[in-house]
Short mmCIF file of C-alpha atoms in Angstrom, two decimals:
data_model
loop_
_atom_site.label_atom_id
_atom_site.label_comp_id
_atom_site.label_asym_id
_atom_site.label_seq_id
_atom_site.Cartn_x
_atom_site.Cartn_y
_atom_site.Cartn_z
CA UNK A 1 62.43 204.22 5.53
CA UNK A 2 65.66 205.13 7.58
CA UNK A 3 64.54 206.48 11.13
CA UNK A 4 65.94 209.98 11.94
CA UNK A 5 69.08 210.31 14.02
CA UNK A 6 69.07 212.24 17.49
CA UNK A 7 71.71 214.22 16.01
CA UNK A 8 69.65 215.65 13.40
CA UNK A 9 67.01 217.86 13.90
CA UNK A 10 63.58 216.66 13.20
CA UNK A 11 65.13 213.35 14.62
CA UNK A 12 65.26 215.72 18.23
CA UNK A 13 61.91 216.92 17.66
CA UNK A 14 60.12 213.52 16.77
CA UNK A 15 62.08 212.20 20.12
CA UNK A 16 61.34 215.10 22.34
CA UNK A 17 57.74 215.10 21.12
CA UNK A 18 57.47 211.34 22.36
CA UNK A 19 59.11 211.87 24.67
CA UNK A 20 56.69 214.50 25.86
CA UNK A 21 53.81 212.75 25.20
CA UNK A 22 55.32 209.63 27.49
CA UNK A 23 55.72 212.18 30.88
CA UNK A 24 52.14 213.34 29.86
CA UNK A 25 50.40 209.89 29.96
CA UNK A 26 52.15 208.35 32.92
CA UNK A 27 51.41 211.29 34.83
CA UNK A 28 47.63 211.32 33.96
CA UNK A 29 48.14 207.45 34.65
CA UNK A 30 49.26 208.22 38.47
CA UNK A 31 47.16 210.46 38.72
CA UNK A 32 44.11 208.04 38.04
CA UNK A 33 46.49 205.75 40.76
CA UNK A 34 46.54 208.42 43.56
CA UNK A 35 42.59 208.87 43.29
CA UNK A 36 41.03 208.55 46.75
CA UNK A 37 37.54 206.75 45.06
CA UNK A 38 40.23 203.78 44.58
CA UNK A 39 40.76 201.25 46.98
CA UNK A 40 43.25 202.27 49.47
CA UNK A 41 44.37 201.77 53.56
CA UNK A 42 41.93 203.09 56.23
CA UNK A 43 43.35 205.61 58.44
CA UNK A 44 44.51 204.26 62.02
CA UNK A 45 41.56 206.12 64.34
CA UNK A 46 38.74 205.71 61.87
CA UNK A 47 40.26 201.81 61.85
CA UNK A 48 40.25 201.58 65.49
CA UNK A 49 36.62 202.36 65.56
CA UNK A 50 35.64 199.88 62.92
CA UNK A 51 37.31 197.51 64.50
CA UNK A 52 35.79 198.64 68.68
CA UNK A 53 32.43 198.58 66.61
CA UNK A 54 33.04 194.54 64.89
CA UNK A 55 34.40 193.76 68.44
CA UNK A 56 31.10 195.09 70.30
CA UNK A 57 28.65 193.66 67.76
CA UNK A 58 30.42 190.36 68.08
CA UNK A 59 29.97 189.98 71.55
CA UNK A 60 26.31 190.79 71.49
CA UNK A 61 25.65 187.55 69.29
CA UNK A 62 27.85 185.69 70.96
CA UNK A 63 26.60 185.78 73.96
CA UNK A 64 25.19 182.86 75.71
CA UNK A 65 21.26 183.08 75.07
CA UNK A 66 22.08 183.72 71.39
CA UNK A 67 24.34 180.35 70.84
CA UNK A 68 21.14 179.13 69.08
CA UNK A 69 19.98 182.08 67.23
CA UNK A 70 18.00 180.68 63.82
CA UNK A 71 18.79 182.11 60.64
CA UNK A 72 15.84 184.06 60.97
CA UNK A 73 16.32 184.99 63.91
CA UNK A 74 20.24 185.99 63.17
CA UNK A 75 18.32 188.15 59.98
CA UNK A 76 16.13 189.93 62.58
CA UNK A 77 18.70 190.22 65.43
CA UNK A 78 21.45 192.12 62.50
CA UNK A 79 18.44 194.27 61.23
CA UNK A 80 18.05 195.95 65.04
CA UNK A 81 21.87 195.98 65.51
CA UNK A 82 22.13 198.31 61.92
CA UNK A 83 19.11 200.41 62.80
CA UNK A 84 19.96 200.81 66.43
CA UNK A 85 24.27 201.41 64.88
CA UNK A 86 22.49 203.54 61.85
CA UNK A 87 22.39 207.33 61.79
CA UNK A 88 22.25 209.85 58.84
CA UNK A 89 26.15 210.09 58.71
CA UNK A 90 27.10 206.15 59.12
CA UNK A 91 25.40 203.05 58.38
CA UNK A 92 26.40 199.68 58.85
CA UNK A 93 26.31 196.69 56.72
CA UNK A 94 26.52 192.72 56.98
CA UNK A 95 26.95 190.27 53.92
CA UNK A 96 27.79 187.03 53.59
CA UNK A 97 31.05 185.66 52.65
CA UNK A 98 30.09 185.27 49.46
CA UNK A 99 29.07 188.84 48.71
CA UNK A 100 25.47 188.60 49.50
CA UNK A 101 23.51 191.35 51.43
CA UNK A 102 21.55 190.50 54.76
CA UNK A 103 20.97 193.67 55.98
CA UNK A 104 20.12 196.36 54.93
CA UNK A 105 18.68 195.74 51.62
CA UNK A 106 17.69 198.81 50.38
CA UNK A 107 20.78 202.03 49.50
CA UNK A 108 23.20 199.61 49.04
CA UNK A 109 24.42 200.34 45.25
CA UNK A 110 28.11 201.70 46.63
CA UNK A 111 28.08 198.92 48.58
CA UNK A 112 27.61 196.34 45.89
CA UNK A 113 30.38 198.01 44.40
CA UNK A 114 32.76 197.90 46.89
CA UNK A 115 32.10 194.13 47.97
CA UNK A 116 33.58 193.53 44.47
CA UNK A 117 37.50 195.00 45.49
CA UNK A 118 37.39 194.66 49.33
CA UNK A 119 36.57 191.28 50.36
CA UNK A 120 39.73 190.86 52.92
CA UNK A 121 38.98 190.95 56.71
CA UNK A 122 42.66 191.25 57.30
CA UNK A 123 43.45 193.71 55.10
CA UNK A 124 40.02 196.18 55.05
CA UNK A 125 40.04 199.10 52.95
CA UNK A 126 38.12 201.89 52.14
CA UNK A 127 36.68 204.04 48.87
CA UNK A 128 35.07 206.91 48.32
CA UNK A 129 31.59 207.14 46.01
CA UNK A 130 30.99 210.55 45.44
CA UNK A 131 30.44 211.58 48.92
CA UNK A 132 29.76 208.31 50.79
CA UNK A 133 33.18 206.79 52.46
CA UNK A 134 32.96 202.67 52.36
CA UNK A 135 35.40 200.88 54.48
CA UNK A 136 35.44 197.34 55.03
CA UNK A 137 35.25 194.10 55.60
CA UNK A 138 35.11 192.98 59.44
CA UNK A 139 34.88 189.44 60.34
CA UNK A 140 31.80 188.87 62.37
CA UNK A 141 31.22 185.46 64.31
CA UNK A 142 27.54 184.54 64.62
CA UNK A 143 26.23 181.07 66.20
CA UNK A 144 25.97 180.20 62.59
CA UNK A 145 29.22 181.11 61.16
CA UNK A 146 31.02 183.47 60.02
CA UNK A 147 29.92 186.99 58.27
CA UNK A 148 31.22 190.43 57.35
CA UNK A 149 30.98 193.99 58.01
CA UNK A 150 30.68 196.81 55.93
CA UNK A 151 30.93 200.90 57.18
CA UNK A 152 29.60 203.67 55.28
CA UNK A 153 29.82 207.35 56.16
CA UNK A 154 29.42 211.10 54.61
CA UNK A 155 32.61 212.25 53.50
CA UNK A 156 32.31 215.74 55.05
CA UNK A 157 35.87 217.25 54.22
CA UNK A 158 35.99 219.16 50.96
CA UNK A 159 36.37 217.58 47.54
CA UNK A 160 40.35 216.07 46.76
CA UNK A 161 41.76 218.11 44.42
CA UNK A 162 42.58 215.29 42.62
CA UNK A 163 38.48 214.09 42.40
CA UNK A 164 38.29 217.82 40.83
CA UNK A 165 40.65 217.11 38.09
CA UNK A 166 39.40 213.57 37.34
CA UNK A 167 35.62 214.81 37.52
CA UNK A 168 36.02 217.77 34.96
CA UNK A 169 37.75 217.30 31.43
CA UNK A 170 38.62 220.83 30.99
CA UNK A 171 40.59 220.53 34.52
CA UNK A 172 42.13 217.78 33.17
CA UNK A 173 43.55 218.64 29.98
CA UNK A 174 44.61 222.17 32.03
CA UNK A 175 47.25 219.70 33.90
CA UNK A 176 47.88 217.74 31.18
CA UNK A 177 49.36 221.25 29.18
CA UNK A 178 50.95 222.49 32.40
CA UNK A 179 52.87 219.07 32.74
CA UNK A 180 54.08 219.65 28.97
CA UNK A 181 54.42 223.32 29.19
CA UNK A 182 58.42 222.69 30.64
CA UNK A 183 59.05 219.91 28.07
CA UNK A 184 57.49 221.87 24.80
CA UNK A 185 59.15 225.40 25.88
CA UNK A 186 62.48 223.12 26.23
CA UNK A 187 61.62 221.53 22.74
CA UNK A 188 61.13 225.13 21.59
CA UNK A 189 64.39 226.23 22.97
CA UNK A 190 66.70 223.67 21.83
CA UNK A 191 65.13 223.69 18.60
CA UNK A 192 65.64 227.70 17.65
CA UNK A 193 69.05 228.14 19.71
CA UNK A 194 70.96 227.12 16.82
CA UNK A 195 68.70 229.17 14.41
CA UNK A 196 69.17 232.17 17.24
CA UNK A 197 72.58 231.62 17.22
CA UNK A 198 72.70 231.73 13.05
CA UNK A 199 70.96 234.80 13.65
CA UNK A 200 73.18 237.10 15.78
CA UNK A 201 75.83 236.10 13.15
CA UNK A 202 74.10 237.48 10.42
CA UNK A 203 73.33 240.71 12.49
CA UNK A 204 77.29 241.30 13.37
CA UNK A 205 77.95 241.03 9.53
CA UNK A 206 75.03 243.25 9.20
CA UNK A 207 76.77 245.42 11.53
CA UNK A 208 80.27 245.00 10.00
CA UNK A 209 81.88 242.46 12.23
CA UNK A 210 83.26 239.87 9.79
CA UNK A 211 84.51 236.99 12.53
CA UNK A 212 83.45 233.54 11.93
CA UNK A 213 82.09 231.90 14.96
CA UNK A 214 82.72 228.36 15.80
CA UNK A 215 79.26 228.10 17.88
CA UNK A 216 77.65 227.81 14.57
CA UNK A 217 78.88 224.50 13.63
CA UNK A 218 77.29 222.93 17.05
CA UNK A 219 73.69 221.79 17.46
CA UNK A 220 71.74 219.86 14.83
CA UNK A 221 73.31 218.57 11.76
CA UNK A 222 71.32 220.63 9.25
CA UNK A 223 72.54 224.07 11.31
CA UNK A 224 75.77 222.66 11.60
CA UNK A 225 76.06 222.63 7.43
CA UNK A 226 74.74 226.15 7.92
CA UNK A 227 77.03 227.28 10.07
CA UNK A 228 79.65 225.76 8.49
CA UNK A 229 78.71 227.26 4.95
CA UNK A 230 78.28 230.61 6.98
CA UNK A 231 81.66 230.51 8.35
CA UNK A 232 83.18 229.83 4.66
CA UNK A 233 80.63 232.73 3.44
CA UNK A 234 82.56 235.50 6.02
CA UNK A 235 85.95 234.13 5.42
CA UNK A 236 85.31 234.70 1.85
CA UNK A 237 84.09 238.02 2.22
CA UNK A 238 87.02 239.12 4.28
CA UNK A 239 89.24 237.97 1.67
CA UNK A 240 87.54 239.82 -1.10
CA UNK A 241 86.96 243.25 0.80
CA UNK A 242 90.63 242.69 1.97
CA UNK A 243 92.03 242.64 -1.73
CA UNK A 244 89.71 245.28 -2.96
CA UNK A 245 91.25 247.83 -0.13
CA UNK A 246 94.69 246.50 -0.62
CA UNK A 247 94.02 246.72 -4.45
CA UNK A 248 92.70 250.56 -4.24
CA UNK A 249 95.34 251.58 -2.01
CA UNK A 250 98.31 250.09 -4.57
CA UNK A 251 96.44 251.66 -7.77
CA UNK A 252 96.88 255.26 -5.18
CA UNK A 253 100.39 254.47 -4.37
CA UNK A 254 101.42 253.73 -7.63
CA UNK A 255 99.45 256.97 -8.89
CA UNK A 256 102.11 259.08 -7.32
CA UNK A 257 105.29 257.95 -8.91
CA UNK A 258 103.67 259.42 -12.46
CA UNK A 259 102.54 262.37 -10.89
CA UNK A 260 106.10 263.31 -9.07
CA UNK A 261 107.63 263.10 -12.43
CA UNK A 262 104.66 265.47 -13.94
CA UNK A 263 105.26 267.64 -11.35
CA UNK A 264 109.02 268.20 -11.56
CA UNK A 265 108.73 268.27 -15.28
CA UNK A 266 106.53 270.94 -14.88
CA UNK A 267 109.36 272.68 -12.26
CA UNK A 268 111.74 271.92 -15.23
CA UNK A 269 109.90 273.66 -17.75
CA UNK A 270 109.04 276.53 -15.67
CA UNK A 271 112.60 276.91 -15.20
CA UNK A 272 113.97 276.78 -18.52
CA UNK A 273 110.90 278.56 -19.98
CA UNK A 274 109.71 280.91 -17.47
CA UNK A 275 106.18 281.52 -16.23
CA UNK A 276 102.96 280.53 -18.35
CA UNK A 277 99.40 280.36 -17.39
CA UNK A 278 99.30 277.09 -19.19
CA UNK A 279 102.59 275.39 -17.29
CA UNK A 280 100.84 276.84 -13.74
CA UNK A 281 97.16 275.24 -14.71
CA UNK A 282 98.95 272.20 -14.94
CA UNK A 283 100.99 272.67 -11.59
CA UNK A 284 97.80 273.55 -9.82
CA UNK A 285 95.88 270.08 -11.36
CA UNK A 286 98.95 268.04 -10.60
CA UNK A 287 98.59 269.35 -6.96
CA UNK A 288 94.88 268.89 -6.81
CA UNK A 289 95.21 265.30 -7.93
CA UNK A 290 98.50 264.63 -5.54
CA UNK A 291 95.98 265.63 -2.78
CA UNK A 292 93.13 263.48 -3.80
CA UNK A 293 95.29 260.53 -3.98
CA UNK A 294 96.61 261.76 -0.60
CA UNK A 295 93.15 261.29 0.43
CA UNK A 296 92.75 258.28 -1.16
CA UNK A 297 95.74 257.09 0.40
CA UNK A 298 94.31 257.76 4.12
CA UNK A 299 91.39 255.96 3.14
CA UNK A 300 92.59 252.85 1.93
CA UNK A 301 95.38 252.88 5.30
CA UNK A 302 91.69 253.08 7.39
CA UNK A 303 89.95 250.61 5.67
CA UNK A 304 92.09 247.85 5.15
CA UNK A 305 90.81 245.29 7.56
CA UNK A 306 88.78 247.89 9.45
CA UNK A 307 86.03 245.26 9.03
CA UNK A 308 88.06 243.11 11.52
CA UNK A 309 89.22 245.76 13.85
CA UNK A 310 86.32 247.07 15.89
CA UNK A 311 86.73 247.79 19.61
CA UNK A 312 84.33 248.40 22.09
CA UNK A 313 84.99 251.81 23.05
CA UNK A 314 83.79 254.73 25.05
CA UNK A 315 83.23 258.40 23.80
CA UNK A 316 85.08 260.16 25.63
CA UNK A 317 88.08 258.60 24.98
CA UNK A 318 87.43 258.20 21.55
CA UNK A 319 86.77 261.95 20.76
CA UNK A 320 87.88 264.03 23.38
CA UNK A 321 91.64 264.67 21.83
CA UNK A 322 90.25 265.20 18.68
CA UNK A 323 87.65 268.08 20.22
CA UNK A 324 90.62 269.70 22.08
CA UNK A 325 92.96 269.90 19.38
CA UNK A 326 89.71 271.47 16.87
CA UNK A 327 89.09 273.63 19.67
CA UNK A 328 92.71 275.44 19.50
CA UNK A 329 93.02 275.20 15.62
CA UNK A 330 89.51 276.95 15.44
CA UNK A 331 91.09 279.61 18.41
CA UNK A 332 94.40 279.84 15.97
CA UNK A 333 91.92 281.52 13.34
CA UNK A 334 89.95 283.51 15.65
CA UNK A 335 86.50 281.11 15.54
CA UNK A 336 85.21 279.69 18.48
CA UNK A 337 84.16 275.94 19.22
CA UNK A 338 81.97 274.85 21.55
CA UNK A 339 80.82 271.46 22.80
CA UNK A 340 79.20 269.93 25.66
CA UNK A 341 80.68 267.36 28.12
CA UNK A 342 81.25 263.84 26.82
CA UNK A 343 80.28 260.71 29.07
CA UNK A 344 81.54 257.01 28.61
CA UNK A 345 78.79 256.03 26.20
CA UNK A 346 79.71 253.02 24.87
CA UNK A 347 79.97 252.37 20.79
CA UNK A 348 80.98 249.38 19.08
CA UNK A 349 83.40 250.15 15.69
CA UNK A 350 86.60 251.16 14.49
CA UNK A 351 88.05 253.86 16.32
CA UNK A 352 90.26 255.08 13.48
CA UNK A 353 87.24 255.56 10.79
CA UNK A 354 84.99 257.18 13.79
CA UNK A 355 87.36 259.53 14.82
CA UNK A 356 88.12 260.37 11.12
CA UNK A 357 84.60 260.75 9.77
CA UNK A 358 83.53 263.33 13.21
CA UNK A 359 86.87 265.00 12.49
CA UNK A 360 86.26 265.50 8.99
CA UNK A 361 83.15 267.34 9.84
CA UNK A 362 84.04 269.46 12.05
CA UNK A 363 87.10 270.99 9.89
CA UNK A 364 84.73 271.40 7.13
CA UNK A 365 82.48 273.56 9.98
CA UNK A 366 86.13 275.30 11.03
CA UNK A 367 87.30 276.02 7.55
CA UNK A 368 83.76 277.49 6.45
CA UNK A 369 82.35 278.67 9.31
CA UNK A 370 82.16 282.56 10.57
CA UNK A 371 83.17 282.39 13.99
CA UNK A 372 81.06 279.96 15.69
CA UNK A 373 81.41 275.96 15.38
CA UNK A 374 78.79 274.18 18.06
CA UNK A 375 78.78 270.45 18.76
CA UNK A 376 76.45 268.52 20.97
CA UNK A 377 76.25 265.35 21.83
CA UNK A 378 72.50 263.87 22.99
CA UNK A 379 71.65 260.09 24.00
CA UNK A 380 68.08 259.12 23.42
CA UNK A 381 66.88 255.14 22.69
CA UNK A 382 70.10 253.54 22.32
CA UNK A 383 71.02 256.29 19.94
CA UNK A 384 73.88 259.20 20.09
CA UNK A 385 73.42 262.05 18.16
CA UNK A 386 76.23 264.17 17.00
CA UNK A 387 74.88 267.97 15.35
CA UNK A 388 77.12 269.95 14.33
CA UNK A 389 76.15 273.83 13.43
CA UNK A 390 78.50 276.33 11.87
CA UNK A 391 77.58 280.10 10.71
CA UNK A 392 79.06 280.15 7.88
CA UNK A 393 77.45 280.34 4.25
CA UNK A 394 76.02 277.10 3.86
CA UNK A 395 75.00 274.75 1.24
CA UNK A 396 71.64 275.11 -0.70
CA UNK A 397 68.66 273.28 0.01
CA UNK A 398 69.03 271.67 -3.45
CA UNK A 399 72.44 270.37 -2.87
CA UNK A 400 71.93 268.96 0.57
CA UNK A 401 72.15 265.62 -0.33
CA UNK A 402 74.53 266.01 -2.94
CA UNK A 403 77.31 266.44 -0.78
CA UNK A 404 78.01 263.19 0.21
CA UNK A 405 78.28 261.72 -3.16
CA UNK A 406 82.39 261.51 -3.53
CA UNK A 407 84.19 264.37 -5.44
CA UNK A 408 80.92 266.65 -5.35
CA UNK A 409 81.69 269.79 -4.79
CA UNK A 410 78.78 272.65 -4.19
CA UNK A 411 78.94 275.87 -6.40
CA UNK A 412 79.59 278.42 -3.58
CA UNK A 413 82.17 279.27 -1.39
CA UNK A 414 82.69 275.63 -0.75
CA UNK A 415 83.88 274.86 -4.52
CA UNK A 416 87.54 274.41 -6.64
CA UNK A 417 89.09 277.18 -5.39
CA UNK A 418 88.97 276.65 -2.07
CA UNK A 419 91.36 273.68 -2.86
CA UNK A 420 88.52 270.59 -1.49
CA UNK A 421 89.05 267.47 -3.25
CA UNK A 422 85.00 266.39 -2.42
CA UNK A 423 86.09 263.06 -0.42
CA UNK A 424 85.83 264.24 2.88
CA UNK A 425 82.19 264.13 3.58
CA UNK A 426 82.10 260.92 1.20
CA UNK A 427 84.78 259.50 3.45
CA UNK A 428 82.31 260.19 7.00
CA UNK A 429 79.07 259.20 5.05
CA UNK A 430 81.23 255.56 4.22
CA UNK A 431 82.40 254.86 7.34
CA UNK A 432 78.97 256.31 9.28
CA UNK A 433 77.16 253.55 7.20
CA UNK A 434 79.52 250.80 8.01
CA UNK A 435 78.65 251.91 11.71
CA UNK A 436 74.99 251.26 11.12
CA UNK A 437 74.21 254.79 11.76
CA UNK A 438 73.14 258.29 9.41
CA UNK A 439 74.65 261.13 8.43
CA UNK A 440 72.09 263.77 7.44
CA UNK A 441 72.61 267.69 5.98
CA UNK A 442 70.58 270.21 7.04
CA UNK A 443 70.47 274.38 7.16
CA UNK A 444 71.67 275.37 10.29
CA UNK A 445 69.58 278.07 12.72
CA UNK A 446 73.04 279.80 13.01
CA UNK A 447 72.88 280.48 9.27
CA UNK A 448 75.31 278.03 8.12
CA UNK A 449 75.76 274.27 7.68
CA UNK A 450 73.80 271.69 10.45
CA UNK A 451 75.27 267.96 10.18
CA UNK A 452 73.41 265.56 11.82
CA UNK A 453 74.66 262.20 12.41
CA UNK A 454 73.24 259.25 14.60
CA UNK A 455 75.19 256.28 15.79
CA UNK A 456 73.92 253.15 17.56
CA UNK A 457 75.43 252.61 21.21
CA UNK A 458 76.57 249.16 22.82
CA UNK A 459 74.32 247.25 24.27
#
């Protein structure tokens, strides 16, 4: 079996989970290392009086009427030195060199215990047993050689935080996640910052933003594939939405020469023949048709690339001719447009298809209307809403959300002969979607048309 590479990705995560695990166990190691019950250095004063103590019990067997103390006698003579030295918080202790226990005999368990790891007169330590403190050894000289000495005392300070951890497993395994709490989050974020990144790629081509990103092919070798194939997947797509605009807007160009020759046939025949309803029907369909290709036309000249040519931009600028100059065409026929004050709310998109699909409504509100056009502009959650109310006719309820559908045309005052080719609200509905936002028809409390439409802002 081949062992994973670091540059793959469950090579990282089978090395940053050892990895892990390694910081884990040598900290619970030192931990076990820095534990005060272990044998470590007594502290200079509580030395000083060990050592004042061995010093004073030395020289009272040693002095001259004890040269020839008996064994017995040295027994005795220790037992009234460690009950007379004895208290409730310290008690003192002699052995032998070799460990065994000549007074006192009984209590002595934590002493037994620490004879076994401090049996150095020049290097004495001390340990803590629960709450009893052992330090030790001393050398003591006696008539009959030599012996050592052994301190016990309460520990009265509170309980080392380090004793708490060791003492209680659920303590213990609470440190053991905090230590690997930094190195798993870290695991976590190295291991979904590629798939994050993968993400927010797929969201701008959600969004309409077809722009490979190099980022993608860093990181892990399996997301680097992915990225790689995700690069090649937008570069194809920008190729084939390319030649589909470039292909609708040559089919529309190349419409027109046939349709200038109908037309001046037409002319022609007029001419030689005079007028005829059935030479002016034809006249009136070439024209019709001239103007949807003109349409058509615009289209295609917007949405060639307009995948590949958003902006960041603000509203104001982005509307605020197009208002004014709506504003004096509606005064040219007597209507009146209103609309309150834009701000610089931001919006990601193509400033050429926005501008086109608001204008396109509000001309339809202007040709159709009464007398009164109002527009108002409303932020709310990362949203702007656009309404836009005219009192003119309407549409009915039935045919609401028909007129988005290209070339549909309602039965009313909005039909053929008022000369609409039915691509202008399909043309806003297009490029409203491409923006990620709506476009919705309702009946307007004016009396008229209300067109609703909802774009997302920049974040």
């Amino acid at each position: 079996m081949k062992f994973p590479g670091l540059t793959s990705l469950y090579g990282r995560i089978f090395a940053i989970f050892w990895f892990t695990l390694f910081v884990v166990v040598v900290t619970i190691v030192l931990l076990f290392q820095l534990d005060p019950r272990t044998g470590q250095a007594i502290p200079e004063p509580h030395l000083k009086r060990l050592e004042y103590t061995a010093e004073n019990i030395n020289q009272k067997l040693n002095t001259p009427r004890n040269e020839t103390v008996k064994k017995l006698q040295l027994e005795q003579k220790l037992k009234r030195l460690t009950k007379r030295k004895n208290n409730h918080d310290i008690q003192i202790y002699f052995t032998t060199l070799n460990g065994d226990i000549i007074s006192p005999q009984k209590h002595t368990k934590a002493l037994r215990n620490f004879i076994t790891i401090a049996d150095n007169p020049s290097a004495p330590k001390q340990r803590l047993y629960g709450r009893w403190m052992m330090a030790g050894p001393f050398m003591i000289n006696t008539p009959n050689g030599h012996i050592y000495m052994y301190s016990g005392q309460v520990w009265r300070g509170p309980s080392p935080f380090i004793i708490q951890i060791l003492d209680k497993p659920f303590k213990l395994l609470l440190v053991t996640m905090l230590v690997s709490t930094p190195f798993l989050l870290w695991l976590a974020w190295a291991v979904t910052r590629p798939a994050r990144r993968l993400q927010q790629a797929a969201e701008r081509v959600a969004q309409g933003e077809f722009t490979a990103d190099p980022n993608l092919e860093t990181g892990p070798r399996e997301f680097k594939q992915a990225g790689a194939s995700f690069n090649q997947m937008v570069g194809a797509l920008n190729t084939m939405i390319s030649g589909q605009q470039r292909l609708l807007s040559d089919i529309s160009h190349e419409l027109r020469s046939p349709l200038t020759r109908l037309r001046m046939a037409t002319a022609l025949a007029q001419r030689k023949q005079g007028e005829s309803l059935e030479l002016t029907r034809v006249d009136t369909e070439a024209e019709r048709l001239e103007n949807m290709i003109g349409e058509l036309l615009e289209l295609s000249r917007m949405q060639v690339n307009s995948h590949q040519q958003n902006e960041r931009l603000d509203s104001q600028t982005l509307w605020y001719e197009m208002l004014e100059d709506a504003r004096f065409e509606a005064e040219q026929c007597h209507k009146t447009l209103r609309y309150n004050t834009l701000q610089d709310w931001p919006i990601n998109g193509n400033p050429n298809l926005l501008i086109s699909a608001l204008e396109n409504v509000i001309r339809n509100a202007i040709k159709y209307g009464n007398d009164i056009i109002e527009i108002q502009f409303t932020v709310q959650q990362h949203l702007l809403t656009i309404t836009i109310d005219d009192n003119g006719d309407g549409v009915p309820e039935a045919e609401l959300d028909d007129i988005f559908r290209p070339f549909y045309r309602v039965s009313t005052a909005r039909d053929r002969d008022s000369g609409g080719t039915g691509l202008g609200l399909a043309i806003t509905e297009s490029a409203i979607r491409q923006h990620r936002g709506t476009i919705q028809a309702n009946n307007s409390s004016l009396g008229g048309l209300n067109v609703t439409i909802t774009l997302p802002l920049a974040r």
